[in-house]
PDB file of C-alpha atoms in Angstrom:
ATOM      1  CA  MET D  30      -8.654   9.122  -8.968  1.00  0.00           C
ATOM      2  CA  ASP D  31     -11.295   8.142 -11.514  1.00  0.00           C
ATOM      3  CA  LEU D  32     -10.135   6.600 -14.762  1.00  0.00           C
ATOM      4  CA  ASP D  33     -13.430   7.304 -16.485  1.00  0.00           C
ATOM      5  CA  PHE D  34     -11.243   8.437 -18.262  1.00  0.00           C
ATOM      6  CA  VAL D  35      -8.797  10.841 -19.874  1.00  0.00           C
ATOM      7  CA  SER D  36     -10.572  14.113 -19.199  1.00  0.00           C
ATOM      8  CA  LYS D  37     -10.675  13.567 -15.412  1.00  0.00           C
ATOM      9  CA  LEU D  38      -6.993  12.817 -14.850  1.00  0.00           C
ATOM     10  CA  PRO D  39      -4.818  15.917 -14.287  1.00  0.00           C
ATOM     11  CA  LEU D  40      -1.779  15.808 -16.529  1.00  0.00           C
ATOM     12  CA  SER D  41       0.931  18.146 -15.368  1.00  0.00           C
ATOM     13  CA  PRO D  42       4.445  17.553 -16.740  1.00  0.00           C
ATOM     14  CA  SER D  43       5.517  16.119 -13.376  1.00  0.00           C
ATOM     15  CA  THR D  44       2.741  13.546 -13.168  1.00  0.00           C
ATOM     16  CA  HIS D  45       3.101  12.704 -16.844  1.00  0.00           C
ATOM     17  CA  ALA D  46       6.764  11.847 -16.338  1.00  0.00           C
ATOM     18  CA  LYS D  47       5.864   9.243 -13.723  1.00  0.00           C
ATOM     19  CA  LEU D  48       3.695   7.223 -16.076  1.00  0.00           C
ATOM     20  CA  PRO D  49       5.524   4.339 -17.792  1.00  0.00           C
ATOM     21  CA  LEU D  50       6.001   4.141 -21.535  1.00  0.00           C
ATOM     22  CA  THR D  51       2.500   4.863 -22.839  1.00  0.00           C
ATOM     23  CA  ALA D  52       0.247   7.738 -21.902  1.00  0.00           C
ATOM     24  CA  LEU D  53      -3.452   7.418 -21.203  1.00  0.00           C
ATOM     25  CA  PRO D  54      -5.187   4.401 -22.746  1.00  0.00           C
ATOM     26  CA  ASN D  55      -8.075   4.899 -25.115  1.00  0.00           C
ATOM     27  CA  PRO D  56     -11.071   3.526 -23.157  1.00  0.00           C
ATOM     28  CA  GLN D  57     -12.703   2.233 -26.348  1.00  0.00           C
ATOM     29  CA  LEU D  58      -9.852  -0.275 -26.736  1.00  0.00           C
ATOM     30  CA  LEU D  59     -10.249  -1.638 -23.224  1.00  0.00           C
ATOM     31  CA  PRO D  60     -12.741  -4.351 -22.218  1.00  0.00           C
ATOM     32  CA  PRO D  61     -15.937  -3.051 -20.550  1.00  0.00           C
ATOM     33  CA  SER D  62     -14.888  -4.579 -17.219  1.00  0.00           C
ATOM     34  CA  SER D  63     -11.795  -2.357 -17.221  1.00  0.00           C
ATOM     35  CA  ARG D  64     -13.560   0.956 -17.851  1.00  0.00           C
ATOM     36  CA  GLY D  65     -14.334   3.317 -15.025  1.00  0.00           C
ATOM     37  CA  VAL D  66     -11.916   1.565 -12.675  1.00  0.00           C
ATOM     38  CA  ARG D  67     -11.195   3.567  -9.531  1.00  0.00           C
ATOM     39  CA  VAL D  68      -7.652   3.645  -8.243  1.00  0.00           C
ATOM     40  CA  LYS D  69      -6.225   5.450  -5.240  1.00  0.00           C
ATOM     41  CA  GLN D  70      -2.473   4.961  -5.564  1.00  0.00           C
ATOM     42  CA  GLU D  71       0.014   5.981  -8.221  1.00  0.00           C
ATOM     43  CA  GLU D  72       1.361   2.428  -8.412  1.00  0.00           C
ATOM     44  CA  SER D  73      -2.124   1.115  -9.207  1.00  0.00           C
ATOM     45  CA  VAL D  74      -2.305   3.568 -12.090  1.00  0.00           C
ATOM     46  CA  GLU D  75       1.060   2.282 -13.319  1.00  0.00           C
ATOM     47  CA  GLU D  76      -0.168  -1.310 -13.165  1.00  0.00           C
ATOM     48  CA  PHE D  77      -3.254  -0.343 -15.154  1.00  0.00           C
ATOM     49  CA  TYR D  78      -1.075   1.307 -17.765  1.00  0.00           C
ATOM     50  CA  HIS D  79       1.066  -1.819 -18.109  1.00  0.00           C
ATOM     51  CA  PHE D  80      -2.150  -3.725 -18.798  1.00  0.00           C
ATOM     52  CA  ALA D  81      -3.122  -1.177 -21.457  1.00  0.00           C
ATOM     53  CA  GLN D  82       0.339  -1.563 -22.914  1.00  0.00           C
ATOM     54  CA  SER D  83      -0.154  -5.305 -23.346  1.00  0.00           C
ATOM     55  CA  LEU D  84      -3.412  -4.659 -25.205  1.00  0.00           C
ATOM     56  CA  GLN D  85      -1.513  -2.243 -27.405  1.00  0.00           C
ATOM     57  CA  GLN D  86       0.787  -5.069 -28.484  1.00  0.00           C
ATOM     58  CA  GLN D  87      -2.236  -7.168 -29.476  1.00  0.00           C
ATOM     59  CA  THR D  88      -4.139  -4.446 -31.370  1.00  0.00           C
ATOM     60  CA  GLY D  89      -1.285  -2.435 -32.907  1.00  0.00           C
ATOM     61  CA  GLU D  90      -3.013   0.713 -31.678  1.00  0.00           C
ATOM     62  CA  CYS D  91      -1.369   3.403 -29.602  1.00  0.00           C
ATOM     63  CA  LEU D  92      -3.349   3.484 -26.348  1.00  0.00           C
ATOM     64  CA  SER D  93      -2.591   7.144 -25.828  1.00  0.00           C
ATOM     65  CA  ALA D  94      -4.439  10.417 -25.614  1.00  0.00           C
ATOM     66  CA  CYS D  95      -1.545  12.011 -27.497  1.00  0.00           C
ATOM     67  CA  LEU D  96      -0.854   9.671 -30.429  1.00  0.00           C
ATOM     68  CA  GLY D  97      -2.894   7.979 -33.095  1.00  0.00           C
ATOM     69  CA  SER D  98      -2.131   4.552 -34.520  1.00  0.00           C
ATOM     70  CA  VAL D  99       1.412   3.341 -35.039  1.00  0.00           C
ATOM     71  CA  SER D 100       2.778   0.820 -37.497  1.00  0.00           C
ATOM     72  CA  ASP D 101       5.279  -0.637 -35.038  1.00  0.00           C
ATOM     73  CA  PRO D 102       4.016  -1.000 -31.442  1.00  0.00           C
ATOM     74  CA  LYS D 103       7.448  -2.264 -30.371  1.00  0.00           C
ATOM     75  CA  ALA D 104       9.002   1.024 -31.463  1.00  0.00           C
ATOM     76  CA  LEU D 105       6.375   2.839 -29.413  1.00  0.00           C
ATOM     77  CA  SER D 106       7.211   0.793 -26.343  1.00  0.00           C
ATOM     78  CA  LEU D 107      10.864   1.792 -26.662  1.00  0.00           C
ATOM     79  CA  THR D 108      10.321   5.503 -27.096  1.00  0.00           C
ATOM     80  CA  HIS D 109       7.058   7.361 -26.736  1.00  0.00           C
ATOM     81  CA  THR D 110       7.648  10.919 -27.897  1.00  0.00           C
ATOM     82  CA  SER D 111       5.563  12.991 -30.253  1.00  0.00           C
ATOM     83  CA  SER D 112       5.371  16.539 -31.533  1.00  0.00           C
ATOM     84  CA  ALA D 113       1.663  16.314 -30.729  1.00  0.00           C
ATOM     85  CA  CYS D 114       2.527  15.995 -27.046  1.00  0.00           C
ATOM     86  CA  GLN D 115       4.280  19.025 -25.572  1.00  0.00           C
ATOM     87  CA  LEU D 116       4.774  17.629 -22.070  1.00  0.00           C
ATOM     88  CA  SER D 117       8.449  17.495 -21.210  1.00  0.00           C
ATOM     89  CA  GLY D 118       8.278  14.258 -19.250  1.00  0.00           C
ATOM     90  CA  HIS D 119       6.408  12.286 -21.893  1.00  0.00           C
ATOM     91  CA  SER D 120       9.074   9.749 -22.834  1.00  0.00           C
ATOM     92  CA  SER D 121      10.077   6.217 -22.019  1.00  0.00           C
ATOM     93  CA  ARG D 122      12.192   5.570 -18.950  1.00  0.00           C
ATOM     94  CA  ARG D 123      13.840   2.728 -20.798  1.00  0.00           C
ATOM     95  CA  ASN D 124      15.045   5.176 -23.436  1.00  0.00           C
ATOM     96  CA  SER D 125      16.676   7.422 -20.831  1.00  0.00           C
ATOM     97  CA  GLY D 126      20.273   6.314 -21.069  1.00  0.00           C
ATOM     98  CA  SER D 127      22.414   9.357 -20.269  1.00  0.00           C
ATOM     99  CA  SER D 128      23.509  10.307 -16.773  1.00  0.00           C
ATOM    100  CA  ALA D 129      21.950  13.759 -17.248  1.00  0.00           C
ATOM    101  CA  GLU D 130      18.540  12.101 -17.526  1.00  0.00           C
ATOM    102  CA  ARG D 131      19.298   9.917 -14.470  1.00  0.00           C
ATOM    103  CA  PRO D 132      20.517  12.419 -11.866  1.00  0.00           C
ATOM    104  CA  PHE D 133      19.846  10.243  -8.794  1.00  0.00           C
ATOM    105  CA  ALA D 134      22.885   8.009  -8.240  1.00  0.00           C
ATOM    106  CA  CYS D 135      23.022   5.107  -5.787  1.00  0.00           C
ATOM    107  CA  PRO D 136      25.922   5.558  -3.322  1.00  0.00           C
ATOM    108  CA  SER D 137      26.248   1.769  -2.932  1.00  0.00           C
ATOM    109  CA  CYS D 138      26.551   0.758  -6.591  1.00  0.00           C
ATOM    110  CA  GLU D 139      26.922   2.307 -10.037  1.00  0.00           C
ATOM    111  CA  LYS D 140      23.223   2.510 -10.887  1.00  0.00           C
ATOM    112  CA  SER D 141      21.441   5.823 -11.403  1.00  0.00           C
ATOM    113  CA  PHE D 142      17.759   6.698 -11.669  1.00  0.00           C
ATOM    114  CA  SER D 143      15.486   9.296 -13.206  1.00  0.00           C
ATOM    115  CA  THR D 144      13.497   9.958 -10.002  1.00  0.00           C
ATOM    116  CA  ALA D 145      14.251  10.103  -6.288  1.00  0.00           C
ATOM    117  CA  GLY D 146      11.474   7.569  -5.662  1.00  0.00           C
ATOM    118  CA  ASP D 147      13.120   5.042  -7.970  1.00  0.00           C
ATOM    119  CA  LEU D 148      16.393   5.517  -6.098  1.00  0.00           C
ATOM    120  CA  ARG D 149      14.693   4.998  -2.709  1.00  0.00           C
ATOM    121  CA  ARG D 150      13.073   1.778  -3.902  1.00  0.00           C
ATOM    122  CA  HIS D 151      16.380   0.553  -5.330  1.00  0.00           C
ATOM    123  CA  GLN D 152      18.273   1.287  -2.098  1.00  0.00           C
ATOM    124  CA  ARG D 153      16.062  -1.193  -0.276  1.00  0.00           C
ATOM    125  CA  THR D 154      17.755  -3.940  -2.314  1.00  0.00           C
ATOM    126  CA  HIS D 155      20.971  -3.006  -0.477  1.00  0.00           C
ATOM    127  CA  SER D 156      19.493  -2.381   2.974  1.00  0.00           C
ATOM    128  CA  GLY D 157      17.040  -5.293   2.925  1.00  0.00           C
ATOM    129  CA  GLU D 158      14.342  -2.956   4.255  1.00  0.00           C
ATOM    130  CA  ARG D 159      10.787  -4.243   3.753  1.00  0.00           C
ATOM    131  CA  PRO D 160       8.504  -1.609   5.281  1.00  0.00           C
ATOM    132  CA  PHE D 161       5.204  -2.797   3.772  1.00  0.00           C
ATOM    133  CA  GLN D 162       3.611  -5.654   5.752  1.00  0.00           C
ATOM    134  CA  CYS D 163       0.615  -7.794   4.813  1.00  0.00           C
ATOM    135  CA  SER D 164      -2.058  -7.602   7.508  1.00  0.00           C
ATOM    136  CA  LEU D 165      -3.238 -11.157   6.752  1.00  0.00           C
ATOM    137  CA  CYS D 166      -0.047 -13.214   6.757  1.00  0.00           C
ATOM    138  CA  ALA D 167       2.639 -10.793   8.050  1.00  0.00           C
ATOM    139  CA  ARG D 168       4.818 -11.092   4.930  1.00  0.00           C
ATOM    140  CA  CYS D 169       6.815  -7.938   4.276  1.00  0.00           C
ATOM    141  CA  PHE D 170       7.677  -6.231   1.000  1.00  0.00           C
ATOM    142  CA  SER D 171      10.057  -3.542  -0.173  1.00  0.00           C
ATOM    143  CA  GLU D 172       7.427  -1.767  -2.298  1.00  0.00           C
ATOM    144  CA  ALA D 173       3.796  -0.853  -1.716  1.00  0.00           C
ATOM    145  CA  GLY D 174       2.915  -2.128  -5.183  1.00  0.00           C
ATOM    146  CA  HIS D 175       4.385  -5.545  -4.382  1.00  0.00           C
ATOM    147  CA  LEU D 176       2.248  -5.679  -1.226  1.00  0.00           C
ATOM    148  CA  ARG D 177      -0.916  -4.890  -3.195  1.00  0.00           C
ATOM    149  CA  GLN D 178      -0.045  -7.571  -5.731  1.00  0.00           C
ATOM    150  CA  HIS D 179       0.492 -10.067  -2.907  1.00  0.00           C
ATOM    151  CA  GLN D 180      -2.831  -9.164  -1.271  1.00  0.00           C
ATOM    152  CA  ARG D 181      -4.622 -10.289  -4.410  1.00  0.00           C
ATOM    153  CA  MET D 182      -3.422 -13.805  -3.585  1.00  0.00           C
ATOM    154  CA  HIS D 183      -5.600 -13.584  -0.464  1.00  0.00           C
ATOM    155  CA  SER D 184      -8.581 -11.834  -2.074  1.00  0.00           C
ATOM    156  CA  GLY D 185      -8.513 -13.871  -5.294  1.00  0.00           C
ATOM    157  CA  GLU D 186      -8.739 -10.685  -7.364  1.00  0.00           C
ATOM    158  CA  ARG D 187      -7.281 -11.078 -10.867  1.00  0.00           C
ATOM    159  CA  PRO D 188      -7.675  -7.674 -12.532  1.00  0.00           C
ATOM    160  CA  PHE D 189      -5.568  -8.374 -15.633  1.00  0.00           C
ATOM    161  CA  PRO D 190      -7.511 -10.447 -18.223  1.00  0.00           C
ATOM    162  CA  CYS D 191      -5.928 -11.928 -21.337  1.00  0.00           C
ATOM    163  CA  PRO D 192      -7.652 -10.474 -24.434  1.00  0.00           C
ATOM    164  CA  THR D 193      -7.002 -13.726 -26.343  1.00  0.00           C
ATOM    165  CA  CYS D 194      -8.216 -16.387 -23.895  1.00  0.00           C
ATOM    166  CA  ALA D 195     -10.211 -16.568 -20.671  1.00  0.00           C
ATOM    167  CA  LYS D 196      -7.269 -16.456 -18.263  1.00  0.00           C
ATOM    168  CA  ARG D 197      -6.858 -13.665 -15.726  1.00  0.00           C
ATOM    169  CA  PHE D 198      -3.816 -12.677 -13.688  1.00  0.00           C
ATOM    170  CA  PHE D 199      -2.853 -11.081 -10.381  1.00  0.00           C
ATOM    171  CA  ARG D 200      -0.118  -8.923 -11.927  1.00  0.00           C
ATOM    172  CA  SER D 201       0.338  -7.042 -15.192  1.00  0.00           C
ATOM    173  CA  GLY D 202       3.764  -8.677 -15.596  1.00  0.00           C
ATOM    174  CA  ASP D 203       2.164 -12.124 -15.381  1.00  0.00           C
ATOM    175  CA  LEU D 204      -0.195 -11.120 -18.188  1.00  0.00           C
ATOM    176  CA  LYS D 205       2.712  -9.897 -20.339  1.00  0.00           C
ATOM    177  CA  ARG D 206       4.551 -13.186 -19.891  1.00  0.00           C
ATOM    178  CA  HIS D 207       1.386 -15.181 -20.580  1.00  0.00           C
ATOM    179  CA  MET D 208       0.694 -13.316 -23.822  1.00  0.00           C
ATOM    180  CA  ARG D 209       3.954 -14.689 -25.196  1.00  0.00           C
ATOM    181  CA  VAL D 210       2.264 -18.117 -25.092  1.00  0.00           C
ATOM    182  CA  HIS D 211      -0.074 -16.816 -27.792  1.00  0.00           C
ATOM    183  CA  THR D 212       2.529 -14.873 -29.791  1.00  0.00           C
ATOM    184  CA  GLY D 213       5.348 -17.420 -29.451  1.00  0.00           C
ATOM    185  CA  GLU D 214       7.748 -14.592 -28.668  1.00  0.00           C
ATOM    186  CA  ARG D 215      10.982 -15.633 -26.914  1.00  0.00           C
ATOM    187  CA  PRO D 216      12.984 -12.409 -26.640  1.00  0.00           C
ATOM    188  CA  TYR D 217      15.617 -13.598 -24.140  1.00  0.00           C
ATOM    189  CA  GLN D 218      18.503 -15.540 -25.720  1.00  0.00           C
ATOM    190  CA  CYS D 219      21.274 -17.402 -23.918  1.00  0.00           C
ATOM    191  CA  PRO D 220      24.669 -16.156 -25.193  1.00  0.00           C
ATOM    192  CA  THR D 221      26.248 -19.548 -24.446  1.00  0.00           C
ATOM    193  CA  CYS D 222      23.959 -22.001 -26.238  1.00  0.00           C
ATOM    194  CA  ALA D 223      21.534 -19.703 -28.146  1.00  0.00           C
ATOM    195  CA  ARG D 224      18.431 -21.126 -26.430  1.00  0.00           C
ATOM    196  CA  CYS D 225      15.639 -18.567 -26.244  1.00  0.00           C
ATOM    197  CA  PHE D 226      13.183 -17.943 -23.429  1.00  0.00           C
ATOM    198  CA  SER D 227       9.939 -16.053 -23.017  1.00  0.00           C
ATOM    199  CA  ASP D 228      10.888 -14.782 -19.559  1.00  0.00           C
ATOM    200  CA  SER D 229      14.091 -13.089 -18.364  1.00  0.00           C
ATOM    201  CA  GLY D 230      13.968 -15.040 -15.099  1.00  0.00           C
ATOM    202  CA  HIS D 231      13.924 -18.313 -17.010  1.00  0.00           C
ATOM    203  CA  LEU D 232      17.018 -17.191 -18.914  1.00  0.00           C
ATOM    204  CA  ARG D 233      18.863 -16.306 -15.694  1.00  0.00           C
ATOM    205  CA  GLY D 234      17.968 -19.666 -14.179  1.00  0.00           C
ATOM    206  CA  HIS D 235      19.100 -21.442 -17.347  1.00  0.00           C
ATOM    207  CA  GLN D 236      22.433 -19.607 -17.418  1.00  0.00           C
ATOM    208  CA  ARG D 237      23.273 -20.997 -13.986  1.00  0.00           C
ATOM    209  CA  THR D 238      23.211 -24.481 -15.505  1.00  0.00           C
ATOM    210  CA  HIS D 239      26.240 -23.348 -17.546  1.00  0.00           C
ATOM    211  CA  THR D 240      28.061 -21.668 -14.647  1.00  0.00           C
ATOM    212  CA  GLY D 241      27.091 -24.227 -11.990  1.00  0.00           C
ATOM    213  CA  GLU D 242      26.041 -21.393  -9.683  1.00  0.00           C
ATOM    214  CA  ARG D 243      23.430 -22.363  -7.097  1.00  0.00           C
ATOM    215  CA  SER D 244      22.843 -19.067  -5.345  1.00  0.00           C
ATOM    216  CA  HIS D 245      19.592 -19.952  -3.560  1.00  0.00           C
ATOM    217  CA  HIS D 246      20.337 -21.864  -0.346  1.00  0.00           C
ATOM    218  CA  CYS D 247      17.846 -23.631   1.910  1.00  0.00           C
ATOM    219  CA  SER D 248      18.152 -22.390   5.498  1.00  0.00           C
ATOM    220  CA  LEU D 249      16.799 -25.695   6.844  1.00  0.00           C
ATOM    221  CA  CYS D 250      19.062 -28.176   5.058  1.00  0.00           C
ATOM    222  CA  GLN D 251      22.201 -28.254   2.925  1.00  0.00           C
ATOM    223  CA  LYS D 252      20.525 -28.081  -0.476  1.00  0.00           C
ATOM    224  CA  SER D 253      20.991 -25.182  -2.889  1.00  0.00           C
ATOM    225  CA  PHE D 254      19.206 -24.310  -6.111  1.00  0.00           C
ATOM    226  CA  TYR D 255      19.653 -22.495  -9.409  1.00  0.00           C
ATOM    227  CA  ARG D 256      16.364 -20.589  -9.133  1.00  0.00           C
ATOM    228  CA  ALA D 257      14.472 -18.843  -6.338  1.00  0.00           C
ATOM    229  CA  GLY D 258      11.288 -20.627  -7.407  1.00  0.00           C
ATOM    230  CA  ASP D 259      12.984 -24.002  -6.995  1.00  0.00           C
ATOM    231  CA  LEU D 260      13.983 -23.006  -3.458  1.00  0.00           C
ATOM    232  CA  ARG D 261      10.428 -21.888  -2.628  1.00  0.00           C
ATOM    233  CA  ARG D 262       9.018 -25.197  -3.825  1.00  0.00           C
ATOM    234  CA  HIS D 263      11.671 -27.130  -1.896  1.00  0.00           C
ATOM    235  CA  THR D 264      10.975 -25.180   1.306  1.00  0.00           C
ATOM    236  CA  ARG D 265       7.410 -26.503   1.255  1.00  0.00           C
ATOM    237  CA  THR D 266       8.813 -30.005   1.803  1.00  0.00           C
ATOM    238  CA  HIS D 267       9.951 -28.726   5.213  1.00  0.00           C
ATOM    239  CA  THR D 268       6.901 -26.606   6.083  1.00  0.00           C
ATOM    240  CA  GLY D 269       4.228 -28.896   4.630  1.00  0.00           C
ATOM    241  CA  GLU D 270       2.578 -25.873   3.000  1.00  0.00           C
ATOM    242  CA  ARG D 271       0.140 -26.715   0.188  1.00  0.00           C
ATOM    243  CA  PRO D 272      -1.145 -23.373  -1.106  1.00  0.00           C
ATOM    244  CA  TYR D 273      -2.759 -24.631  -4.340  1.00  0.00           C
ATOM    245  CA  ARG D 274      -6.277 -25.970  -3.751  1.00  0.00           C
ATOM    246  CA  CYS D 275      -8.432 -27.851  -6.255  1.00  0.00           C
ATOM    247  CA  GLY D 276     -11.784 -26.159  -6.798  1.00  0.00           C
ATOM    248  CA  HIS D 277     -13.426 -29.491  -7.689  1.00  0.00           C
ATOM    249  CA  CYS D 278     -12.517 -31.759  -4.775  1.00  0.00           C
ATOM    250  CA  GLY D 279     -10.659 -29.601  -2.252  1.00  0.00           C
ATOM    251  CA  ARG D 280      -7.309 -31.417  -2.480  1.00  0.00           C
ATOM    252  CA  SER D 281      -4.296 -29.180  -1.923  1.00  0.00           C
ATOM    253  CA  PHE D 282      -0.885 -29.232  -3.572  1.00  0.00           C
ATOM    254  CA  ALA D 283       2.543 -27.784  -2.910  1.00  0.00           C
ATOM    255  CA  GLU D 284       3.085 -26.765  -6.551  1.00  0.00           C
ATOM    256  CA  SER D 285       0.827 -25.077  -9.081  1.00  0.00           C
ATOM    257  CA  GLY D 286       1.950 -27.570 -11.746  1.00  0.00           C
ATOM    258  CA  HIS D 287       0.788 -30.474  -9.598  1.00  0.00           C
ATOM    259  CA  LEU D 288      -2.620 -28.803  -9.236  1.00  0.00           C
ATOM    260  CA  LYS D 289      -2.853 -28.357 -13.027  1.00  0.00           C
ATOM    261  CA  GLU D 290      -2.046 -32.027 -13.581  1.00  0.00           C
ATOM    262  CA  HIS D 291      -4.574 -33.077 -10.936  1.00  0.00           C
ATOM    263  CA  ALA D 292      -7.283 -30.845 -12.424  1.00  0.00           C
ATOM    264  CA  ARG D 293      -7.053 -32.861 -15.639  1.00  0.00           C
ATOM    265  CA  THR D 294      -8.376 -35.902 -13.745  1.00  0.00           C
ATOM    266  CA  HIS D 295     -11.610 -33.908 -13.405  1.00  0.00           C
ATOM    267  CA  THR D 296     -11.690 -32.371 -16.895  1.00  0.00           C
ATOM    268  CA  GLY D 297     -10.329 -35.371 -18.811  1.00  0.00           C
ATOM    269  CA  GLU D 298      -7.938 -33.095 -20.710  1.00  0.00           C
ATOM    270  CA  LYS D 299      -4.964 -34.877 -22.313  1.00  0.00           C
ATOM    271  CA  PRO D 300      -2.859 -32.181 -23.989  1.00  0.00           C
ATOM    272  CA  TYR D 301       0.272 -34.285 -24.641  1.00  0.00           C
ATOM    273  CA  GLN D 302      -0.168 -36.299 -27.837  1.00  0.00           C
ATOM    274  CA  CYS D 303       2.213 -38.925 -29.142  1.00  0.00           C
ATOM    275  CA  PRO D 304       3.509 -37.974 -32.629  1.00  0.00           C
ATOM    276  CA  VAL D 305       3.782 -41.666 -33.591  1.00  0.00           C
ATOM    277  CA  CYS D 306       0.405 -43.070 -32.528  1.00  0.00           C
ATOM    278  CA  PRO D 307      -3.003 -41.595 -31.596  1.00  0.00           C
ATOM    279  CA  ARG D 308      -2.524 -41.895 -27.826  1.00  0.00           C
ATOM    280  CA  SER D 309      -2.496 -38.745 -25.701  1.00  0.00           C
ATOM    281  CA  PHE D 310      -1.651 -38.149 -22.054  1.00  0.00           C
ATOM    282  CA  SER D 311      -2.484 -35.796 -19.206  1.00  0.00           C
ATOM    283  CA  ARG D 312       1.171 -35.475 -18.131  1.00  0.00           C
ATOM    284  CA  ARG D 313       4.330 -34.774 -20.091  1.00  0.00           C
ATOM    285  CA  GLU D 314       6.283 -37.459 -18.188  1.00  0.00           C
ATOM    286  CA  ARG D 315       3.748 -40.103 -19.174  1.00  0.00           C
ATOM    287  CA  LEU D 316       4.134 -39.125 -22.818  1.00  0.00           C
ATOM    288  CA  LYS D 317       7.926 -39.418 -22.516  1.00  0.00           C
ATOM    289  CA  GLY D 318       7.593 -42.843 -20.919  1.00  0.00           C
ATOM    290  CA  HIS D 319       5.204 -43.935 -23.658  1.00  0.00           C
ATOM    291  CA  GLN D 320       7.495 -42.702 -26.441  1.00  0.00           C
ATOM    292  CA  SER D 321      10.281 -44.953 -25.194  1.00  0.00           C
ATOM    293  CA  ILE D 322       8.067 -47.890 -26.233  1.00  0.00           C
ATOM    294  CA  HIS D 323       8.368 -46.680 -29.836  1.00  0.00           C
ATOM    295  CA  THR D 324      12.115 -45.976 -29.620  1.00  0.00           C
ATOM    296  CA  GLY D 325      13.027 -49.035 -27.536  1.00  0.00           C
ATOM    297  CA  GLU D 326      14.914 -46.818 -25.101  1.00  0.00           C
ATOM    298  CA  ARG D 327      14.963 -47.933 -21.454  1.00  0.00           C
ATOM    299  CA  PRO D 328      16.431 -44.924 -19.618  1.00  0.00           C
ATOM    300  CA  PHE D 329      15.776 -46.108 -16.048  1.00  0.00           C
ATOM    301  CA  SER D 330      18.462 -48.570 -14.909  1.00  0.00           C
ATOM    302  CA  CYS D 331      18.609 -50.485 -11.640  1.00  0.00           C
ATOM    303  CA  PRO D 332      21.876 -49.675  -9.805  1.00  0.00           C
ATOM    304  CA  GLN D 333      21.921 -53.159  -8.202  1.00  0.00           C
ATOM    305  CA  CYS D 334      21.432 -55.348 -11.265  1.00  0.00           C
ATOM    306  CA  ASN D 335      21.546 -54.992 -15.029  1.00  0.00           C
ATOM    307  CA  LYS D 336      17.848 -54.499 -15.667  1.00  0.00           C
ATOM    308  CA  SER D 337      16.509 -51.303 -17.228  1.00  0.00           C
ATOM    309  CA  PHE D 338      12.977 -50.001 -17.648  1.00  0.00           C
ATOM    310  CA  TYR D 339      10.816 -47.720 -19.750  1.00  0.00           C
ATOM    311  CA  ARG D 340       9.366 -45.805 -16.792  1.00  0.00           C
ATOM    312  CA  ALA D 341      10.597 -44.576 -13.414  1.00  0.00           C
ATOM    313  CA  GLY D 342       7.603 -46.234 -11.730  1.00  0.00           C
ATOM    314  CA  GLU D 343       8.575 -49.617 -13.147  1.00  0.00           C
ATOM    315  CA  LEU D 344      12.096 -49.175 -11.765  1.00  0.00           C
ATOM    316  CA  ARG D 345      10.749 -48.278  -8.300  1.00  0.00           C
ATOM    317  CA  ARG D 346       8.543 -51.368  -8.249  1.00  0.00           C
ATOM    318  CA  HIS D 347      11.472 -53.524  -9.363  1.00  0.00           C
ATOM    319  CA  GLN D 348      13.764 -52.150  -6.645  1.00  0.00           C
ATOM    320  CA  ARG D 349      11.451 -53.560  -3.974  1.00  0.00           C
ATOM    321  CA  ILE D 350      12.767 -57.050  -4.750  1.00  0.00           C
ATOM    322  CA  HIS D 351      16.219 -55.865  -3.630  1.00  0.00           C
ATOM    323  CA  ALA D 352      14.927 -54.308  -0.399  1.00  0.00           C
ATOM    324  CA  PRO D 353      15.395 -56.510   2.700  1.00  0.00           C
ATOM    325  CA  ARG D 354      12.194 -58.135   3.863  1.00  0.00           C
ATOM    326  CA  THR D 355      11.023 -57.528   7.410  1.00  0.00           C
ATOM    327  CA  PRO D 356       9.663 -60.553   9.297  1.00  0.00           C
TER     328      PRO D 356
END
């Protein structure tokens, strides 16, 4: 299917209903690298549309063959209907709330869906079925789209560029979350303490700090974690996996954050600036340790004597005097 562009894509009511939220993007609003993209699967089309949707939020333009400009792009993302578009399926799934519009009910839970395909994908969350396997690393996925997203980790392809900065992303959802860095949007609020988050997953992980729930258990030791990402990072301490490689010197790291911090040793970047004095630091922890010099706080206490220290490293060095010496 050639997205070059609107005129070549057949739009029957049935196919139109499968497309999420917005209809066809206006190619003039897309970057040149995104025009004329060839896609072969429906899910790839959906991913492309999510990317167009994120551009819509930046430009305030309706990226649709059916609508012109809109004053409130958020309203468009919630419901996309227009008298100019006569196709029956041209509306937002998220706005489909009634059971009549969601005729496919899950027999295992109370959820219902607008299409049989959505129901089939959902049922795999109950059965644990993962029929789509990566040919390079044998990982399995419940959806074909998730497999394609994963394969980009192997190929290095990042088809979703940020229109504000130079970053590119494997997944359209990653781009959406990243764009909140530029907008400052934090739409997910904790009902317990009112803290707001840019990502729904971050909110769920935060809420477990209130409930004490640690639902992610390590199969190799007794530890459990609030978040799935914390468990993944912990598991690498058992496997020794270091999937994040520095492009400057070839060193590998178990966590993407560690790679980012290391990369600053090459670039000289020091993004964490002290609000009291002109010093800046490459790591947040070093800034915190430095700030304790201004406040006089010594948060790191030795459990064996009464001494306390500004930094964790100073405490570790001090604790060596308590360790028994080997002859």
